Coordinates of C-alpha atoms and ligand atoms in Angstrom, one line a residue:
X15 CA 3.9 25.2 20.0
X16 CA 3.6 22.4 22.9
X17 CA 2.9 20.0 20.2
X18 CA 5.7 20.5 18.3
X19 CA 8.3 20.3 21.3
X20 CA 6.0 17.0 22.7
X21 CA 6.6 15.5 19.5
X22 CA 9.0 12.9 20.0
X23 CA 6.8 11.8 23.1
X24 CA 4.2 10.3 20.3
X25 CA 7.4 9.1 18.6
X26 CA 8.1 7.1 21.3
X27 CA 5.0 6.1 22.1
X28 CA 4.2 4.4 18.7
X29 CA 7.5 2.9 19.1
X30 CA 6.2 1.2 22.0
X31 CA 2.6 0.2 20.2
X32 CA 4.4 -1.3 17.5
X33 CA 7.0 -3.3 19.2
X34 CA 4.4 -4.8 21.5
X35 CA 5.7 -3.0 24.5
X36 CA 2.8 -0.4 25.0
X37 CA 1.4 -1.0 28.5
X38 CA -2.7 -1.4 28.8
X39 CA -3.7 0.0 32.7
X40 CA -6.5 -1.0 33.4
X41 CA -9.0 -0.1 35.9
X42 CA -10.1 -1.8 39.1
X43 CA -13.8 -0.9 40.1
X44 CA -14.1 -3.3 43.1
X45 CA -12.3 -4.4 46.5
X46 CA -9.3 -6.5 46.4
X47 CA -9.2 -10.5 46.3
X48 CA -9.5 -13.3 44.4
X49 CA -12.3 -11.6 42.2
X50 CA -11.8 -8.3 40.9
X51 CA -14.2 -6.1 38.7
X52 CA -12.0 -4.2 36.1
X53 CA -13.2 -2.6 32.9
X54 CA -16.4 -3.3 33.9
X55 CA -16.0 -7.4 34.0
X56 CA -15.6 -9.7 36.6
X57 CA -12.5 -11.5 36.5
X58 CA -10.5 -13.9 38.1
X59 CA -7.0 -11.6 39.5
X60 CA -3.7 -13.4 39.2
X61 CA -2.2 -9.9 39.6
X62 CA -2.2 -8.8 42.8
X63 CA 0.4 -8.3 45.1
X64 CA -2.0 -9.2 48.2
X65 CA -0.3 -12.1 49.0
X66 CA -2.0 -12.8 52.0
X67 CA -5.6 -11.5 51.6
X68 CA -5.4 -8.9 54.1
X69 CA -6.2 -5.7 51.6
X70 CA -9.6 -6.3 52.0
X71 CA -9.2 -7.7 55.9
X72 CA -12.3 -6.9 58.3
X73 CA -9.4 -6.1 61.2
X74 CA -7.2 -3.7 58.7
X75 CA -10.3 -2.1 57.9
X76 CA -11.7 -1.5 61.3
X77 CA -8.1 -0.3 62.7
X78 CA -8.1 2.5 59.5
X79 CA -11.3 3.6 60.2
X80 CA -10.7 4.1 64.2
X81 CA -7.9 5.5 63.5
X82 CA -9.5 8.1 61.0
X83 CA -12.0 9.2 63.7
X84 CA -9.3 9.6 66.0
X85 CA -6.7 11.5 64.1
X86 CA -7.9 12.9 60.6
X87 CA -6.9 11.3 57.4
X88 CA -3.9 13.9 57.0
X89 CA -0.5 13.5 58.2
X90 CA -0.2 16.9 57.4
X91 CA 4.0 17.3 57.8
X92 CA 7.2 15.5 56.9
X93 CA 8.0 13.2 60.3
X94 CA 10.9 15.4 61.2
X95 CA 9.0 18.5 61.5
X96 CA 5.4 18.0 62.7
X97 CA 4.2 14.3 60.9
X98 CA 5.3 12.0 63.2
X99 CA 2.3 10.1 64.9
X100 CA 2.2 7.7 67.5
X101 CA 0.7 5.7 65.4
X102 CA 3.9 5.4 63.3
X103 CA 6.6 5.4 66.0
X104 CA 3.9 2.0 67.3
X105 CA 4.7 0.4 63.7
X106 CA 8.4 0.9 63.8
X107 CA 8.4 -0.6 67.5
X108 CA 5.9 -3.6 65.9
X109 CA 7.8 -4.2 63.0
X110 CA 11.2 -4.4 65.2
X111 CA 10.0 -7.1 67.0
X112 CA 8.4 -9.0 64.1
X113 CA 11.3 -8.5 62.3
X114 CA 13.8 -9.7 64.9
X115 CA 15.8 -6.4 64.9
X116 CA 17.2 -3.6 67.1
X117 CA 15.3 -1.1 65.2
X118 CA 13.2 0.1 62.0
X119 CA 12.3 3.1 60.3
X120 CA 9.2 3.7 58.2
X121 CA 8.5 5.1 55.1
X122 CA 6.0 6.2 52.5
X123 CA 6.9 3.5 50.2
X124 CA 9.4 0.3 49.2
X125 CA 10.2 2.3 46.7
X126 CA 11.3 5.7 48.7
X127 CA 12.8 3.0 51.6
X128 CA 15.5 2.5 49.2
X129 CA 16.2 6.4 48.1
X130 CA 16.6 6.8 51.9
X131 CA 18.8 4.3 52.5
X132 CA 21.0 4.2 49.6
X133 CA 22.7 7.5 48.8
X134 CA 22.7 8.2 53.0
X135 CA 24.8 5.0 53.5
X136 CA 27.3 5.5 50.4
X137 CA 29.3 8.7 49.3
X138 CA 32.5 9.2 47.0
X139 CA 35.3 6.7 47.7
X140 CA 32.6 3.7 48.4
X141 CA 31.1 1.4 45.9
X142 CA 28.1 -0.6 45.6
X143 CA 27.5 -4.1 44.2
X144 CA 24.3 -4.9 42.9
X145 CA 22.9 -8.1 41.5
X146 CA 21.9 -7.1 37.8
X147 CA 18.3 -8.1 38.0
X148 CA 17.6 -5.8 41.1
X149 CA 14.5 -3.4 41.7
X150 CA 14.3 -0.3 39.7
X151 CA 14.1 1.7 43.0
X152 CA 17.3 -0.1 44.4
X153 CA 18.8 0.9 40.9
X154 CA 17.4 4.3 41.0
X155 CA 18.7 4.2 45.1
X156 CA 22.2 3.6 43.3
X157 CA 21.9 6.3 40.8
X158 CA 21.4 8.4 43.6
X159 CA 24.4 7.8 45.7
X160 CA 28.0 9.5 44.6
X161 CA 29.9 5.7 45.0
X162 CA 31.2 3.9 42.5
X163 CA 28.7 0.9 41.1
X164 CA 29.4 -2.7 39.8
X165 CA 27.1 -5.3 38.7
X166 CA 27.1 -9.2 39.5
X167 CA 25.2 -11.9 37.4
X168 CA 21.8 -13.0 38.9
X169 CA 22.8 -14.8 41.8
X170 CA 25.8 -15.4 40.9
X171 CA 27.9 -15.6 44.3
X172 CA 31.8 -16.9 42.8
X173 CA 30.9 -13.4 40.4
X174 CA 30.1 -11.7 43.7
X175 CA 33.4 -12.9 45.1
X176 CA 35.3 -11.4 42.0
X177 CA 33.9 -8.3 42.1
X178 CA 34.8 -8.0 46.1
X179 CA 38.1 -9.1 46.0
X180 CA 38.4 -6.0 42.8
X181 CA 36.5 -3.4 45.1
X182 CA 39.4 -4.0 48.2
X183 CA 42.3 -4.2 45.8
X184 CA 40.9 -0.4 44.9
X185 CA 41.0 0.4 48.8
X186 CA 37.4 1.3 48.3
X187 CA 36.7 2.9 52.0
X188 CA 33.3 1.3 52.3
X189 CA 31.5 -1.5 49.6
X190 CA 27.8 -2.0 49.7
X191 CA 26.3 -5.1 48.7
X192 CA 22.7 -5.8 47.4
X193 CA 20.0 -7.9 46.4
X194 CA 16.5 -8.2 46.0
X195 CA 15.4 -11.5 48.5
X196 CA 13.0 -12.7 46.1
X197 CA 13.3 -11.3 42.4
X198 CA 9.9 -9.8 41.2
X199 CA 9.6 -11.1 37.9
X200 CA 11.2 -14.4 38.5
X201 CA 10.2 -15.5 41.7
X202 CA 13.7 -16.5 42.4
X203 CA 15.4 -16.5 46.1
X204 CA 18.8 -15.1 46.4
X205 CA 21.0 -17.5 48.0
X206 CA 21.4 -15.0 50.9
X207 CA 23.3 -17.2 53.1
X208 CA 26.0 -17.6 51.1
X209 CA 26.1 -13.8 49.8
X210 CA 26.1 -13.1 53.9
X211 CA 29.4 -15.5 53.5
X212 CA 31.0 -13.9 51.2
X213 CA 30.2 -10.2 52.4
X214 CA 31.6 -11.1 55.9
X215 CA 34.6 -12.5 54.4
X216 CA 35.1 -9.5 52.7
X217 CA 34.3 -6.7 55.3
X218 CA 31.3 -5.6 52.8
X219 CA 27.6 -3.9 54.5
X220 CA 25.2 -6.2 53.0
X221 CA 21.5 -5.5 52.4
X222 CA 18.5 -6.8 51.3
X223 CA 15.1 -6.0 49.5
X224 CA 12.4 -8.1 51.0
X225 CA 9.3 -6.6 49.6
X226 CA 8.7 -10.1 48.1
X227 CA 10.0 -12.2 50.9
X228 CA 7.8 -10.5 53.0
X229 CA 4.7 -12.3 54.9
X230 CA 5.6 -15.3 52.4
X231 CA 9.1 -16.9 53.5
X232 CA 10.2 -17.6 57.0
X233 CA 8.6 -18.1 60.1
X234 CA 4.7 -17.1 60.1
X235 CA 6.3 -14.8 56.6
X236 CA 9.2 -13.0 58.9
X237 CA 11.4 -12.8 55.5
X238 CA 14.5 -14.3 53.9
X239 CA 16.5 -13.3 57.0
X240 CA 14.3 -15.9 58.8
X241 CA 14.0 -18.1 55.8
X242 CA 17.9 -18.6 55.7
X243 CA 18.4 -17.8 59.7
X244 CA 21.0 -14.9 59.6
X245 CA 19.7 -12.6 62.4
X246 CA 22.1 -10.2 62.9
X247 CA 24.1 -10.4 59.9
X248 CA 22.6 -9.0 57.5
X249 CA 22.8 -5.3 58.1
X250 CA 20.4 -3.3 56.3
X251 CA 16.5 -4.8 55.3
X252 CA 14.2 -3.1 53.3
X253 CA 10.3 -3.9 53.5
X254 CA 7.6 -2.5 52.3
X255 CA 3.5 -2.7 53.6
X256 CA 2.2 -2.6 49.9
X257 CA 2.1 -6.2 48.9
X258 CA 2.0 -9.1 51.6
X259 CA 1.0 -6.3 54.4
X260 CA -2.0 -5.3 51.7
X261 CA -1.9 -1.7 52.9
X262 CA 1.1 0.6 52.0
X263 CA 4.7 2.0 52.6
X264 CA 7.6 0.3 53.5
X265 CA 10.6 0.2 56.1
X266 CA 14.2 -0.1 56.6
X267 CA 15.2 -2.7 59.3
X268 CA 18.2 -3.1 61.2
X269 CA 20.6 -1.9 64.1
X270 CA 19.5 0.9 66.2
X271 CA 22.5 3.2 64.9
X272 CA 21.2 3.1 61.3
X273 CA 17.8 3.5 62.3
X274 CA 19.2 6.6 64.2
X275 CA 21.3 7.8 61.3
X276 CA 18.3 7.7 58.8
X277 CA 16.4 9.4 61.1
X278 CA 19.2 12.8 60.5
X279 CA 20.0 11.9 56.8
X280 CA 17.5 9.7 54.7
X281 CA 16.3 12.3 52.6
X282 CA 12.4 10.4 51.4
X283 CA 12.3 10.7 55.6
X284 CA 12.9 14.4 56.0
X285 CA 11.1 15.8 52.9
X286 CA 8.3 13.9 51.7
X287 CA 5.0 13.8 54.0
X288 CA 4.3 10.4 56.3
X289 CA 2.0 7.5 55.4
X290 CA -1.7 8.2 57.1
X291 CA -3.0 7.6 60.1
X292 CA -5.6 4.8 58.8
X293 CA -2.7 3.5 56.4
X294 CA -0.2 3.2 59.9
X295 CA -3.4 1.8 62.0
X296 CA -4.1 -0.7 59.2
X297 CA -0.3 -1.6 59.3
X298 CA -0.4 -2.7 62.5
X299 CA -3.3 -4.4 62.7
X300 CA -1.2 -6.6 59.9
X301 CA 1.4 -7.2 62.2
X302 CA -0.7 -8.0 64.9
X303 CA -2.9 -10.7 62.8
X304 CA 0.8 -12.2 61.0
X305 CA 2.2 -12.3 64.5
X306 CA -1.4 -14.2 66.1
X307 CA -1.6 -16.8 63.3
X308 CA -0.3 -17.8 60.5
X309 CA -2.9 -19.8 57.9
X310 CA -2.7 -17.2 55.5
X311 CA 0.6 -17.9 54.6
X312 CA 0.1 -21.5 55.2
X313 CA -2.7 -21.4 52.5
X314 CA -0.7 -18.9 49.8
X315 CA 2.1 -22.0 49.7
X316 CA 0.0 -24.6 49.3
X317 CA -1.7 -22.6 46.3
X318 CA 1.5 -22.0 44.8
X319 CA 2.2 -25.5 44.9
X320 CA -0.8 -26.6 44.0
X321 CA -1.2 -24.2 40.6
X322 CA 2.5 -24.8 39.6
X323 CA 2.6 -28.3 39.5
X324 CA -0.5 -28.2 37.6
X325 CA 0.9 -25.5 34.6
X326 CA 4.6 -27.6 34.3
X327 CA 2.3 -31.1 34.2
X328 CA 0.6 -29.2 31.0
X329 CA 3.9 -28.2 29.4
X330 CA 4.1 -24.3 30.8
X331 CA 7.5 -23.4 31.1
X332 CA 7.3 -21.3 35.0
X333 CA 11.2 -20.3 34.8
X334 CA 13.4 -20.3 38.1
X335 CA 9.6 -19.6 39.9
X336 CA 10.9 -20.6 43.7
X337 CA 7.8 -18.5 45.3
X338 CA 3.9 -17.7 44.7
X339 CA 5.8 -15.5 41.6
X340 CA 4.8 -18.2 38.9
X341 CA 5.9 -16.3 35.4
X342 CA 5.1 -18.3 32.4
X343 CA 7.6 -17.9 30.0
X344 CA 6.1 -16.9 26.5
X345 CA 9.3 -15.1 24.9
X346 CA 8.3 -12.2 22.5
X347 CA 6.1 -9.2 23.6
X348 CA 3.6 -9.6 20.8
X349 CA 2.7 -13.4 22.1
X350 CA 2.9 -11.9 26.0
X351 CA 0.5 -9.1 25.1
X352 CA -2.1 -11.4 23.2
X353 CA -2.0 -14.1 26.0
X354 CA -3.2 -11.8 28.4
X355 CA -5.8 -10.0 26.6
X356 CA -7.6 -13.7 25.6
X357 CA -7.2 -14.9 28.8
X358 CA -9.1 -11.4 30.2
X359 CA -11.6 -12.5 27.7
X360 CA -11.9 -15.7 29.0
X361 CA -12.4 -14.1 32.6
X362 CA -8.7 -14.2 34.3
X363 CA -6.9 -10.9 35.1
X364 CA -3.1 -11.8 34.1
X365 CA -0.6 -9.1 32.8
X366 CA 1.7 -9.4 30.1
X367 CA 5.3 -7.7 31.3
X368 CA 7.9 -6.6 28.8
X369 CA 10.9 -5.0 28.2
X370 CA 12.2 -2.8 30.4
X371 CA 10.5 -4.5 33.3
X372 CA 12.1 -7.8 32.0
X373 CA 15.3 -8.3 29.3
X374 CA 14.4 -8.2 25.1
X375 CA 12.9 -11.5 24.3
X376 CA 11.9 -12.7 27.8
X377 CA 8.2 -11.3 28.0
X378 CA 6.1 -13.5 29.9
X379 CA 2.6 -13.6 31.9
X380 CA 3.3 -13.0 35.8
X381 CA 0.7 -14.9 37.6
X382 CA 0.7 -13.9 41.7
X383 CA -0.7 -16.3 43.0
X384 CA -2.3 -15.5 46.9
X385 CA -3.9 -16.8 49.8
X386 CA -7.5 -15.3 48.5
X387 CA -7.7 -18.4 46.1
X388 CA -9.7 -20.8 46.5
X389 CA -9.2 -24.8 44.2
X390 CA -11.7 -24.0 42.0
X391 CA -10.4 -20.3 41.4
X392 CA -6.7 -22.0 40.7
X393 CA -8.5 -24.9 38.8
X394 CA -10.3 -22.6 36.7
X395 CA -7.3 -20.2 35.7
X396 CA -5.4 -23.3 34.7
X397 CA -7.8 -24.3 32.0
X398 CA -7.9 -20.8 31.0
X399 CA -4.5 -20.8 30.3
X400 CA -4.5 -24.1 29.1
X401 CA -7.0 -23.4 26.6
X402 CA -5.4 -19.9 25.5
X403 CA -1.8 -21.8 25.8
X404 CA -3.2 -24.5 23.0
X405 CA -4.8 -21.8 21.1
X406 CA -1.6 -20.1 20.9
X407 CA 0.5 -23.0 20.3
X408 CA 2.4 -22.2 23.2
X409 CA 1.7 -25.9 24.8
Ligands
PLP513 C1 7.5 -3.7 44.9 C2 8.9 -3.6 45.2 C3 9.4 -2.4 45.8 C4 8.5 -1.2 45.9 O1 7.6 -1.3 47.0 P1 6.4 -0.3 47.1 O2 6.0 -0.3 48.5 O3 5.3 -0.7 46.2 O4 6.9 1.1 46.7 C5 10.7 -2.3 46.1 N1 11.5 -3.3 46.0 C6 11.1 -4.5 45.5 C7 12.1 -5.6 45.3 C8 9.8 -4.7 45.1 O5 9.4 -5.8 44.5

């Protein structure tokens, strides 16, 4: 009987197989860093998120540990109740600073800092205004919220502008604006400072999704709020601990009031359990290396510039790549999928992303580049994917 009502599930998923679209996980048996052992081979990995080497990071590591043998590995509550650790309420104070801002508020993820923070700032009679290539948790954040919703073109500000002037001739009482900082699959930057124009001009609460941004742009990697310089007006940032911070969760920054309000009403807060203790320790030890020194992020830029220049001089098209985000731009998910599995052949670790993650017709290889690399790593994933790119007649 379960079969027959799962049916349409193997529908679906041959759907997927035959339209190239069928994702391969695949399984990592070592630590993180520029080397990775997965399936049982040792590859080069252009697909981490560890942007600055720190997932694998002696200090991290000890600060988990110590913070194991003092306090368990449980959290063992939801932070309103009984999980909130002085280990955590130490982040948010660390993260404030670091951040530049009155106050933050951590979570278990980027992903749940967004369901908090959404539907708990917006309610009937509001709308929000997204940028149409956001997040799929600041979508899902959207979904979640009772306001009315429009869409803007990527980065498109004079769209922006229409769709602001529309939301006050509707005496909307309250319009949210937001936008990822740095766009996953692109590696694009969103002109911030002019969307922080606009959304004054117009009244609007603005905020941003830096879980990209994050420990790469601005000061020592502060964000795009430090990368454009708007302290203080831009009123909601989200964060997360999972990619530069190379541990995991993720935080809402801003003004002591909203910190204070999603303390009573941010519902990922008040009934889902708290990060761990060694996860918060290991946090905080990020913050404390990020605020001592800063050649980790020093090194992942000159990396990026480094490998990009390299794949454009060999005819790779790298899109609106602005960031260590370097997608090369292959088209059809068939030609994506096979890409990726020679060059894992040929020893490099490079996905293949495909509709829904990006639009029909614009699959492409994301390469995340980090500071872990070293020249001959970089040298020797560009003549992997110059020799798979000639194979393929891609270049
Ligand atoms: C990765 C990402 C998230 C999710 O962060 P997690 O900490 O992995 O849940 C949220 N927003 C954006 C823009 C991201 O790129």
């Amino acid at each position: 009987m379960t079969e027959k009502k799962l049916a349409f599930i193997d529908k679906n998923l041959s759907e997927l197989k035959e339209t190239g679209l069928l994702i391969t996980i695949r399984t990592i048996q070592s630590a993180q860093g520029a080397w990775l052992v997965v399936d049982g081979k040792r590859v080069l990995n252009f697909c981490s998120n560890n942007y600055l080497d720190l997932a694998n990071h002696p200090d991290l590591k000890r600060a988990a540990t110590a913070a194991i043998d003092k306090y368990g590995v449980g959290p063992a509550g939801v932070r309103s109740i009984a999980g909130t650790l002085d280990l955590h309420v130490q982040l948010e104070e660390r993260l404030a600073k670091f951040k530049n801002v009155e106050a933050v508020i951590a979570l278990q993820s980027g992903f749940n800092a967004n369901l908090a923070v959404i539907p708990a700032l917006t309610d009937k009679g509001d709308i929000i205004i997204s940028d149409e290539l956001n997040h799929a948790s600041v979508i899902d954040g959207v979904r979640l919220s009772k306001a009315d919703r429009g869409i803007y073109k990527h980065c498109d500000v004079a769209d922006l502008k229409v769709q602001l002037d529309a939301a006050k001739a509707k005496k909307h009482s309250k319009i949210l604006v937001i936008t990822d900082g740095v766009f996953s699959m692109d590696g694009d930057i969103a002109p911030l400072d002019q969307i922080t124009e606009v959304c004054e001009a117009s009244d609007a609460l603005l905020m941003v999704d830096d879980a990209h941004g994050e420990g790469v742009l601005g000061r020592g990697g502060r964000g795009i709020v430090d990368h454009f310089k708007l302290h203080n007006r831009v009123d909601i940032e989200i964060g997360t601990l999972s990619k530069a911070f190379g541990v995991v969760g993720g935080y809402v920054a801003g003004r002591k009031v909203l910190i204070d309000y999603l303390h009573q009403r941010s519902r990922p807060f008040l009934f889902s359990s708290a990060t761990t203790p060694a996860d918060t320790a290991a946090c905080i030890a990020g913050v404390d290396l990020l605020e001592r020194s800063t050649p980790q992020v020093e090194k992942l830029w000159e990396n990026t510039h480094y490998f990009k220049s390299k794949l454009i001089k060999l005819g790779f098209n790298t899109g609106r790549s602005a960031t260590p985000i370097v997608p090369v731009m292959l088209g059809e998910a068939p030609l994506a999928q096979k890409f990726s599995k020679r060059c894992f052949e040929e020893g490099v670790f490079a996905m293949a992303i495909g509709y829904p993650t990006v639009p029909q017709g614009k699959a492409r290889i994301r390469t995340m580049i980090s500071a872990s690399h070293s020249k001959a790593d970089l040298d020797q994933g560009i003549k992997t994917y110059e020799k798979v790119g000639k194979e393929l007649k891609v270049i």
